[in-house]
């Protein structure tokens, strides 16, 4: 990712996390992880919540009694997590593009909810390589990413700087996946679940893919 996109992304997400002034009572879980409860409950290691943002998934995992390591590039998001969820095992601020500050095979389950669609192809592959490195063999990543049909949230809008990657008005970049892209990027994993669906968290419906993969 070029420096400009990376700086814009940090600025954009810090502004969002400041403006939303999250407090714990206003954070809602959503039910997308329920389908994978068996996998989540089996994990004996802490669960990694990548790109945790306000902590919707952190809250879900804590409600299931899991230990959680929450991570984000945004220091504001991490401050909010530390304030709202003092019970998280760790809240760590790092940029996924700089590599992950974890040992090999540190996790059995990684959640990556709406945070892996902000990169060009080379960066996407590098981030997925880091995810693979820190997963145990047989470990799972459960994720959601933008669909190419997510027209309410930018699919097909703006300048296409790479296949399926668009520059937004705020100077950030967004990738929109089709099923073929997902199968290609995740070819080093076994796909156990893959479904395109609609999410209603935002004012306008969002189209995305819900995916669960296993490291073989
Ligand atoms: C759409 S929010 C998703 C938040 C949360 N996972 C959820 O679904 O509610 C995307 C989050 O990914 C984070 N993010 C984006 N690019 C990142 C990067 N390169 N490294 C770490 N975090 C990043 C953003 O700061 C933001 O908090």
XYZ file of N, CA and C and ligand atoms in Angstrom:
675
model
N 0.852 -1.192 0.000
C 0.000 0.000 0.000
C 0.889 1.245 0.000
N 0.509 2.224 -0.799
C 1.355 3.418 -0.795
C 1.119 4.178 0.503
N 2.157 4.911 0.915
C 2.168 5.631 2.199
C 0.891 6.467 2.370
N 0.502 7.132 1.282
C -0.654 8.042 1.327
C -1.940 7.291 1.735
N -2.160 6.094 1.156
C -3.358 5.316 1.501
C -3.288 4.856 2.946
N -2.103 4.473 3.351
C -1.926 3.972 4.714
C -2.192 5.084 5.742
N -1.649 6.287 5.484
C -1.872 7.418 6.398
C -3.347 7.806 6.406
N -3.964 7.811 5.220
C -5.391 8.181 5.127
C -6.241 7.188 5.911
N -5.888 5.909 5.811
C -6.658 4.882 6.505
C -6.595 5.095 8.024
N -5.393 5.376 8.516
C -5.247 5.576 9.969
C -6.040 6.805 10.411
N -5.918 7.890 9.633
C -6.646 9.122 9.970
C -8.151 8.858 9.944
N -8.601 8.187 8.886
C -10.033 7.917 8.703
C -10.582 7.111 9.887
N -9.880 6.028 10.253
C -10.406 5.162 11.311
C -10.268 5.792 12.689
N -9.196 6.579 12.908
C -9.113 7.287 14.194
C -10.279 8.260 14.324
N -10.594 8.988 13.249
C -11.725 9.935 13.288
C -13.027 9.199 13.580
N -13.247 8.078 12.902
C -14.483 7.313 13.125
C -14.545 6.866 14.588
N -13.465 6.290 15.091
C -13.515 5.750 16.451
C -13.616 6.866 17.503
N -13.123 8.083 17.173
C -13.292 9.221 18.090
C -14.739 9.696 18.055
N -15.276 9.832 16.838
C -16.590 10.455 16.694
C -17.693 9.567 17.247
N -17.493 8.270 17.223
C -18.591 7.402 17.657
C -18.664 7.288 19.174
N -17.636 7.774 19.852
C -17.644 7.849 21.307
C -18.299 6.626 21.950
N -17.777 5.460 21.580
C -18.350 4.210 22.059
C -18.344 4.127 23.581
N -19.428 3.678 24.158
C -19.314 3.168 25.515
C -19.880 1.750 25.480
N -19.548 0.986 26.479
C -19.843 -0.441 26.412
C -21.322 -0.730 26.165
N -22.164 0.106 26.812
C -23.611 -0.126 26.703
C -24.133 0.044 25.287
N -23.408 0.792 24.457
C -23.918 1.034 23.106
C -23.365 0.033 22.094
N -22.489 -0.856 22.540
C -21.893 -1.815 21.599
C -22.781 -3.048 21.500
N -23.082 -3.403 20.274
C -23.983 -4.541 20.026
C -23.201 -5.678 19.385
N -23.475 -6.894 19.843
C -22.903 -8.036 19.131
C -23.838 -8.306 17.953
N -23.344 -8.995 16.937
C -24.320 -9.502 15.970
C -24.110 -11.005 15.863
N -25.096 -11.682 15.260
C -25.141 -13.135 15.452
C -24.307 -13.931 14.431
N -23.464 -13.240 13.669
C -22.782 -13.935 12.564
C -21.818 -15.018 13.040
N -21.314 -14.881 14.278
C -20.337 -15.864 14.769
C -20.992 -17.107 15.365
N -22.309 -17.000 15.631
C -22.986 -18.117 16.320
C -22.787 -19.449 15.611
N -22.856 -19.400 14.285
C -22.695 -20.610 13.467
C -21.374 -21.333 13.762
N -20.386 -20.558 14.265
C -19.052 -21.124 14.476
C -18.737 -21.311 15.956
N -19.780 -21.317 16.770
C -19.580 -21.430 18.215
C -18.745 -22.659 18.606
N -18.985 -23.785 17.922
C -18.241 -25.013 18.257
C -16.738 -24.779 18.126
N -16.373 -24.163 17.009
C -14.954 -23.891 16.747
C -14.408 -22.927 17.803
N -15.173 -21.882 18.068
C -14.715 -20.860 19.020
C -14.583 -21.475 20.417
N -15.573 -22.263 20.817
C -15.570 -22.806 22.182
C -14.437 -23.808 22.387
N -14.026 -24.499 21.292
C -12.944 -25.495 21.412
C -11.568 -24.857 21.642
N -11.437 -23.567 21.307
C -10.109 -22.936 21.386
C -9.642 -22.843 22.838
N -8.473 -23.381 23.087
C -7.917 -23.287 24.447
C -6.996 -22.079 24.572
N -6.591 -21.539 23.436
C -5.747 -20.349 23.449
C -6.665 -19.122 23.348
N -6.135 -17.939 23.699
C -6.959 -16.724 23.491
C -7.357 -16.598 22.027
N -8.512 -15.996 21.780
C -8.974 -15.760 20.405
C -8.481 -14.372 19.984
N -7.961 -14.285 18.751
C -7.451 -13.009 18.236
C -8.554 -12.305 17.460
N -8.893 -11.074 17.872
C -9.875 -10.261 17.150
C -9.104 -9.194 16.370
N -8.893 -9.465 15.085
C -8.109 -8.560 14.233
C -8.982 -7.401 13.761
N -8.428 -6.200 13.713
C -9.203 -5.040 13.245
C -10.473 -4.931 14.072
N -10.286 -4.937 15.390
C -11.425 -5.100 16.324
C -12.375 -3.914 16.316
N -11.891 -2.722 15.905
C -12.757 -1.539 15.877
C -13.373 -1.278 17.243
N -14.693 -1.064 17.266
C -15.389 -0.758 18.517
C -15.534 -1.952 19.442
N -15.336 -3.152 18.918
C -15.338 -4.320 19.800
C -16.592 -5.175 19.749
N -17.379 -5.070 18.676
C -18.592 -5.892 18.560
C -18.262 -7.369 18.750
N -17.224 -7.829 18.074
C -16.881 -9.256 18.152
C -16.143 -9.576 19.449
N -15.361 -8.622 19.933
C -14.706 -8.801 21.241
C -15.780 -9.047 22.300
N -16.852 -8.250 22.244
C -17.945 -8.405 23.214
C -18.568 -9.798 23.097
N -18.787 -10.246 21.853
C -19.374 -11.586 21.649
C -18.471 -12.663 22.251
N -17.179 -12.556 21.974
C -16.238 -13.584 22.449
C -16.159 -13.572 23.970
N -16.157 -12.374 24.561
C -16.124 -12.290 26.033
C -17.397 -12.894 26.625
N -18.525 -12.662 25.944
C -19.796 -13.203 26.454
C -19.798 -14.730 26.417
N -18.926 -15.299 25.584
C -18.797 -16.766 25.506
C -17.726 -17.274 26.472
N -17.175 -16.343 27.254
C -16.179 -16.747 28.264
C -14.788 -16.946 27.688
N -14.551 -16.456 26.451
C -13.228 -16.640 25.854
C -12.267 -15.535 26.295
N -10.972 -15.888 26.329
C -9.946 -14.864 26.494
C -9.740 -14.227 25.124
N -9.597 -12.908 25.098
C -9.530 -12.215 23.812
C -8.294 -11.320 23.740
N -7.627 -11.394 22.581
C -6.600 -10.403 22.263
C -7.167 -9.558 21.132
N -7.394 -8.274 21.426
C -8.029 -7.378 20.454
C -6.966 -6.476 19.838
N -7.005 -6.319 18.515
C -5.965 -5.549 17.816
C -6.584 -4.607 16.805
N -5.939 -3.485 16.625
C -6.361 -2.549 15.577
C -5.197 -1.607 15.290
N -5.219 -1.009 14.086
C -4.204 0.004 13.767
C -4.491 1.317 14.481
N -5.744 1.513 14.870
C -6.174 2.799 15.417
C -5.955 2.834 16.930
N -5.138 3.798 17.355
C -4.896 3.906 18.803
C -6.175 4.280 19.536
N -7.062 5.029 18.845
C -8.335 5.410 19.487
C -9.196 4.172 19.720
N -9.233 3.282 18.725
C -10.005 2.039 18.898
C -9.449 1.253 20.083
N -8.134 1.194 20.181
C -7.518 0.401 21.255
C -7.778 1.049 22.625
N -7.724 2.394 22.682
C -8.066 3.070 23.952
C -9.505 2.755 24.346
N -10.416 2.789 23.362
C -11.826 2.482 23.647
C -11.977 1.054 24.165
N -11.265 0.120 23.541
C -11.352 -1.287 23.966
C -10.853 -1.421 25.405
N -9.719 -0.785 25.698
C -9.159 -0.901 27.070
C -10.127 -0.317 28.098
N -10.802 0.775 27.725
C -11.740 1.410 28.665
C -13.006 0.558 28.830
N -13.528 0.059 27.698
C -14.818 -0.650 27.737
C -14.712 -2.102 28.170
N -13.560 -2.704 27.871
C -13.420 -4.143 28.128
C -12.136 -4.415 28.912
N -12.095 -3.967 30.168
C -10.856 -4.171 30.941
C -10.504 -5.650 31.070
N -11.486 -6.524 30.799
C -11.216 -7.967 30.927
C -10.518 -8.567 29.712
N -10.309 -7.783 28.625
C -9.570 -8.395 27.502
C -8.158 -8.712 27.976
N -7.648 -9.822 27.457
C -6.306 -10.240 27.886
C -5.275 -9.184 27.467
N -5.376 -8.754 26.207
C -4.494 -7.691 25.716
C -5.227 -6.914 24.633
N -4.958 -5.612 24.565
C -5.447 -4.794 23.444
C -4.201 -4.168 22.828
N -3.936 -4.517 21.582
C -2.644 -4.168 20.975
C -2.856 -3.333 19.721
N -2.129 -2.213 19.654
C -2.205 -1.352 18.487
C -1.074 -1.711 17.526
N -1.426 -2.268 16.377
C -0.407 -2.477 15.335
C -1.073 -2.498 13.961
N -0.264 -2.172 12.965
C -0.756 -2.190 11.594
C -0.450 -3.559 10.990
N -1.481 -4.228 10.482
C -1.288 -5.583 9.927
C -0.243 -5.599 8.810
N -0.024 -4.449 8.179
C 0.948 -4.393 7.078
C 2.385 -4.475 7.577
N 2.587 -4.298 8.879
C 3.944 -4.366 9.440
C 4.282 -5.750 9.964
N 3.444 -6.732 9.714
C 3.666 -8.071 10.276
C 3.011 -8.140 11.648
N 2.781 -9.364 12.118
C 2.037 -9.546 13.366
C 3.014 -9.790 14.531
N 2.794 -9.111 15.659
C 3.729 -9.242 16.788
C 3.432 -10.484 17.643
N 3.290 -11.627 16.974
C 2.954 -12.859 17.692
C 3.873 -13.986 17.223
N 4.071 -14.968 18.112
C 4.861 -16.139 17.743
C 4.106 -16.982 16.721
N 4.830 -17.848 16.045
C 4.200 -18.830 15.150
C 3.205 -19.662 15.964
N 2.102 -20.020 15.362
C 1.118 -20.951 15.940
C 0.617 -20.508 17.323
N 0.424 -19.179 17.475
C -0.022 -18.644 18.773
C -1.538 -18.780 18.970
N -2.284 -18.994 17.876
C -3.755 -18.962 17.980
C -4.415 -20.173 17.328
N -5.544 -20.570 17.929
C -6.382 -21.612 17.315
C -7.521 -20.982 16.517
N -7.934 -19.784 16.931
C -9.037 -19.106 16.230
C -8.693 -17.622 16.059
N -8.873 -17.147 14.837
C -8.688 -15.721 14.537
C -9.978 -15.201 13.898
N -10.473 -14.081 14.434
C -11.638 -13.413 13.839
C -11.122 -12.211 13.050
N -11.566 -12.089 11.808
C -11.153 -10.937 10.985
C -12.423 -10.386 10.337
N -13.112 -9.547 11.087
C -14.434 -9.082 10.653
C -14.313 -7.728 9.959
N -14.530 -7.719 8.653
C -14.563 -6.483 7.859
C -13.277 -5.675 7.953
N -12.152 -6.363 8.065
C -10.876 -5.641 8.187
C -9.823 -6.123 7.189
N -10.171 -7.064 6.292
C -9.169 -7.573 5.351
C -9.425 -7.093 3.925
N -10.260 -6.057 3.805
C -10.577 -5.596 2.442
C -10.064 -4.174 2.201
N -8.958 -3.850 2.830
C -8.394 -2.502 2.663
C -7.031 -2.511 2.001
N -6.696 -3.608 1.309
C -5.331 -3.736 0.792
C -5.315 -4.116 -0.685
N -4.211 -3.731 -1.361
C -3.937 -4.240 -2.693
C -3.560 -5.715 -2.599
N -3.350 -6.335 -3.775
C -3.145 -7.792 -3.798
C -1.918 -8.252 -3.019
N -0.790 -7.558 -3.226
C 0.441 -8.023 -2.558
C 0.289 -7.929 -1.048
N -0.275 -6.815 -0.579
C -0.472 -6.643 0.872
C -1.481 -7.657 1.415
N -2.533 -7.946 0.629
C -3.528 -8.934 1.087
C -2.850 -10.285 1.285
N -2.000 -10.656 0.303
C -1.312 -11.951 0.413
C -0.377 -11.961 1.621
N 0.317 -10.838 1.855
C 1.267 -10.779 2.983
C 0.514 -10.895 4.317
N -0.609 -10.196 4.426
C -1.391 -10.244 5.678
C -1.934 -11.665 5.898
N -2.429 -12.290 4.821
C -2.947 -13.664 4.948
C -1.814 -14.631 5.314
N -0.614 -14.345 4.825
C 0.544 -15.170 5.190
C 0.847 -15.067 6.678
N 0.725 -13.851 7.219
C 0.949 -13.665 8.658
C -0.133 -14.390 9.473
N -1.371 -14.306 8.982
C -2.465 -14.992 9.682
C -2.187 -16.497 9.707
N -1.746 -17.006 8.574
C -1.443 -18.449 8.485
C -0.299 -18.807 9.449
N 0.698 -17.934 9.488
C 1.869 -18.205 10.348
C 1.463 -18.314 11.830
N 0.567 -17.429 12.264
C 0.255 -17.397 13.699
C -0.871 -18.370 14.092
N -1.433 -19.079 13.084
C -2.456 -20.096 13.387
C -1.787 -21.455 13.596
N -2.310 -22.234 14.506
C -1.843 -23.625 14.640
C -2.363 -24.421 13.433
N -1.694 -25.506 13.038
C -2.286 -26.377 12.013
C -3.656 -26.841 12.500
N -4.630 -26.798 11.643
C -5.998 -27.148 12.054
C -6.747 -25.967 12.660
N -6.032 -24.815 12.824
C -6.679 -23.618 13.391
C -7.571 -22.939 12.359
N -8.483 -22.097 12.832
C -9.477 -21.469 11.950
C -9.364 -19.947 11.923
N -9.656 -19.387 10.760
C -9.920 -17.948 10.644
C -11.372 -17.800 10.200
N -12.094 -16.943 10.912
C -13.501 -16.684 10.591
C -13.561 -15.211 10.186
N -14.091 -14.945 8.985
C -13.971 -13.577 8.471
C -15.206 -13.140 7.699
N -15.309 -11.833 7.552
C -16.279 -11.262 6.613
C -15.558 -10.195 5.787
N -15.858 -10.191 4.491
C -15.261 -9.180 3.603
C -16.325 -8.638 2.647
N -16.070 -7.411 2.166
C -16.950 -6.775 1.176
C -17.153 -7.657 -0.046
N -18.377 -7.640 -0.552
C -18.680 -8.314 -1.819
C -18.635 -7.307 -2.979
N -18.372 -7.795 -4.173
C -18.449 -6.931 -5.368
C -19.870 -6.389 -5.557
N -20.828 -7.002 -4.887
C -22.223 -6.525 -4.999
C -22.582 -5.505 -3.916
N -21.588 -5.040 -3.181
C -21.853 -4.100 -2.083
C -21.961 -2.670 -2.620
N -22.914 -2.466 -3.512
C -22.996 -1.182 -4.230
C -23.368 -0.013 -3.308
N -24.022 -0.295 -2.179
C -24.366 0.791 -1.246
C -23.149 1.304 -0.499
N -22.059 0.564 -0.555
C -20.873 0.937 0.232
C -19.625 1.026 -0.637
N -19.824 1.388 -1.894
C -18.660 1.755 -2.715
C -18.261 0.793 -3.811
N -18.883 -0.392 -3.890
C -18.470 -1.322 -4.954
C -18.690 -0.680 -6.317
N -17.644 -0.659 -7.111
C -17.752 -0.109 -8.462
C -17.687 1.407 -8.513
N -17.495 2.077 -7.359
C -17.433 3.547 -7.345
C -15.995 4.020 -7.205
N -15.705 5.185 -7.764
C -14.374 5.777 -7.610
C -13.400 5.185 -8.608
N -12.130 5.503 -8.393
C -11.101 5.077 -9.342
C -10.663 3.659 -8.997
N -10.724 2.770 -9.997
C -10.278 1.387 -9.758
C -8.758 1.359 -9.915
N -8.043 1.245 -8.804
C -6.575 1.345 -8.883
C -5.931 -0.019 -9.101
N -6.708 -1.054 -8.889
C -6.267 -2.431 -9.111
C -7.568 -3.201 -9.308
N -7.498 -4.397 -9.868
C -8.726 -5.164 -10.106
C -9.527 -5.297 -8.792
N -10.777 -4.775 -8.784
C -11.675 -4.852 -7.629
C -11.238 -4.009 -6.424
N -10.274 -3.097 -6.626
C -9.820 -2.216 -5.527
C -10.048 -0.765 -5.955
N -10.766 -0.007 -5.116
C -11.158 1.354 -5.469
C -10.614 2.359 -4.464
N -10.246 3.544 -4.976
C -9.838 4.634 -4.105
C -11.101 5.364 -3.663
N -11.220 5.657 -2.380
C -12.432 6.312 -1.892
C -12.203 7.828 -1.795
N -13.290 8.542 -1.514
C -13.168 10.005 -1.406
C -12.267 10.410 -0.255
N -12.188 9.566 0.777
C -11.353 9.918 1.932
C -9.885 9.532 1.726
N -9.555 9.073 0.507
C -8.152 8.767 0.221
C -7.732 7.376 0.668
N -8.694 6.585 1.146
C -8.383 5.202 1.545
C -8.662 4.290 0.340
N -8.327 3.013 0.483
C -8.708 2.079 -0.587
C -9.577 0.958 -0.017
N -10.437 0.444 -0.873
C -11.367 -0.621 -0.474
C -11.374 -1.696 -1.544
N -11.275 -2.949 -1.116
C -11.381 -4.072 -2.051
C -12.782 -4.667 -1.956
N -13.293 -5.122 -3.077
C -14.578 -5.830 -3.115
C -14.317 -7.191 -3.747
N -14.672 -8.244 -3.033
C -14.337 -9.608 -3.463
C -15.492 -10.252 -4.216
N -15.158 -11.058 -5.230
C -16.145 -12.030 -5.705
C -15.677 -13.406 -5.218
N -16.501 -14.429 -5.489
C -16.172 -15.748 -4.935
C -14.823 -16.258 -5.453
N -14.541 -15.937 -6.708
C -13.272 -16.385 -7.295
C -12.082 -15.733 -6.582
N -12.201 -14.425 -6.282
C -11.122 -13.729 -5.551
C -10.886 -14.413 -4.211
N -11.994 -14.735 -3.534
C -11.869 -15.332 -2.194
C -11.152 -16.673 -2.303
N -11.566 -17.472 -3.265
C -10.940 -18.807 -3.412
C -9.456 -18.678 -3.766
N -9.137 -17.666 -4.541
C -7.741 -17.463 -4.946
C -6.897 -16.991 -3.755
N -7.354 -15.934 -3.079
C -6.566 -15.394 -1.960
C -6.437 -16.401 -0.819
N -7.469 -17.251 -0.668
C -7.463 -18.186 0.471
C -7.051 -19.601 0.041
N -6.303 -19.678 -1.062
C -5.989 -21.015 -1.585
C -5.022 -21.796 -0.683
N -4.365 -21.107 0.255
C -3.487 -21.828 1.198
C -4.260 -22.351 2.404
N -5.562 -22.157 2.395
C -6.415 -22.622 3.490
C -7.480 -23.562 2.907
N -8.090 -24.326 3.796
C -9.252 -25.128 3.374
C -10.514 -24.324 3.680
N -11.340 -24.094 2.666
C -12.558 -23.314 2.903
C -13.643 -24.234 3.461
N -14.093 -23.943 4.668
C -15.126 -24.788 5.288
C -16.515 -24.170 5.133
N -16.556 -22.850 4.983
C -17.852 -22.166 4.850
C -17.622 -20.926 4.008
N -18.525 -20.676 3.059
C -18.396 -19.485 2.204
C -19.781 -19.120 1.704
N -20.246 -17.940 2.101
C -21.607 -17.576 1.695
C -21.703 -16.062 1.530
N -22.333 -15.646 0.452
C -22.606 -14.222 0.289
C -23.928 -13.915 0.968
N -23.971 -12.794 1.688
C -25.204 -12.470 2.406
C -25.349 -10.963 2.605
N -26.458 -10.593 3.224
C -26.736 -9.178 3.466
C -26.653 -8.903 4.952
N -26.019 -7.784 5.287
C -25.896 -7.387 6.690
C -26.669 -6.090 6.877
N -27.327 -5.957 8.029
C -28.159 -4.754 8.199
C -27.677 -3.868 9.342
N -26.377 -3.923 9.659
C -25.861 -3.073 10.747
C -25.909 -1.589 10.376
N -25.700 -1.312 9.088
C -25.568 0.076 8.664
C -26.897 0.599 8.125
N -26.936 1.912 7.896
C -28.167 2.550 7.402
C -28.617 1.870 6.094
N -27.655 1.614 5.213
C -27.977 0.934 3.959
C -27.444 -0.493 4.017
N -28.240 -1.420 3.475
C -27.836 -2.837 3.506
C -26.453 -3.039 2.905
N -25.738 -3.957 3.502
C -24.375 -4.239 3.039
C -24.292 -5.684 2.553
N -23.671 -5.887 1.378
C -23.450 -7.244 0.854
C -22.031 -7.667 1.167
N -21.909 -8.836 1.715
C -20.578 -9.308 2.104
C -20.504 -10.821 2.009
N -19.296 -11.326 2.172
C -19.101 -12.772 2.262
C -18.749 -13.126 3.696
N -19.408 -14.182 4.178
C -19.032 -14.756 5.480
C -18.256 -16.036 5.173
N -17.080 -16.154 5.783
C -16.177 -17.237 5.413
C -15.544 -17.842 6.664
N -15.341 -19.161 6.620
C -14.558 -19.813 7.671
C -13.553 -20.732 6.981
N -12.275 -20.544 7.310
C -11.235 -21.368 6.687
C -10.392 -22.038 7.760
N -9.794 -23.156 7.341
C -8.930 -23.908 8.259
C -7.519 -23.944 7.685
N -6.538 -23.812 8.560
C -5.139 -23.979 8.119
C -4.834 -25.472 8.078
N -4.446 -25.963 6.895
C -4.105 -27.370 6.834
C -2.613 -27.536 7.013
C -15.068 -1.786 9.357
S -14.076 -1.732 10.816
C -14.442 -3.341 11.494
C -14.430 -3.337 13.010
C -14.889 -4.651 13.653
N -14.080 -5.777 13.249
C -16.331 -4.904 13.334
O -16.645 -5.656 12.415
O -17.172 -4.289 13.987
C -12.418 -1.999 10.181
C -11.327 -1.901 11.238
O -10.122 -2.433 10.669
C -9.043 -1.626 11.098
N -7.958 -1.741 10.118
C -7.996 -1.371 8.811
N -6.799 -1.553 8.236
C -5.972 -2.038 9.210
C -4.600 -2.396 9.235
N -3.834 -2.286 8.155
N -4.071 -2.884 10.397
C -4.851 -2.984 11.503
N -6.158 -2.625 11.544
C -6.709 -2.161 10.410
C -9.618 -0.224 11.162
O -8.830 0.640 11.958
C -11.014 -0.476 11.688
O -11.090 -0.359 13.083
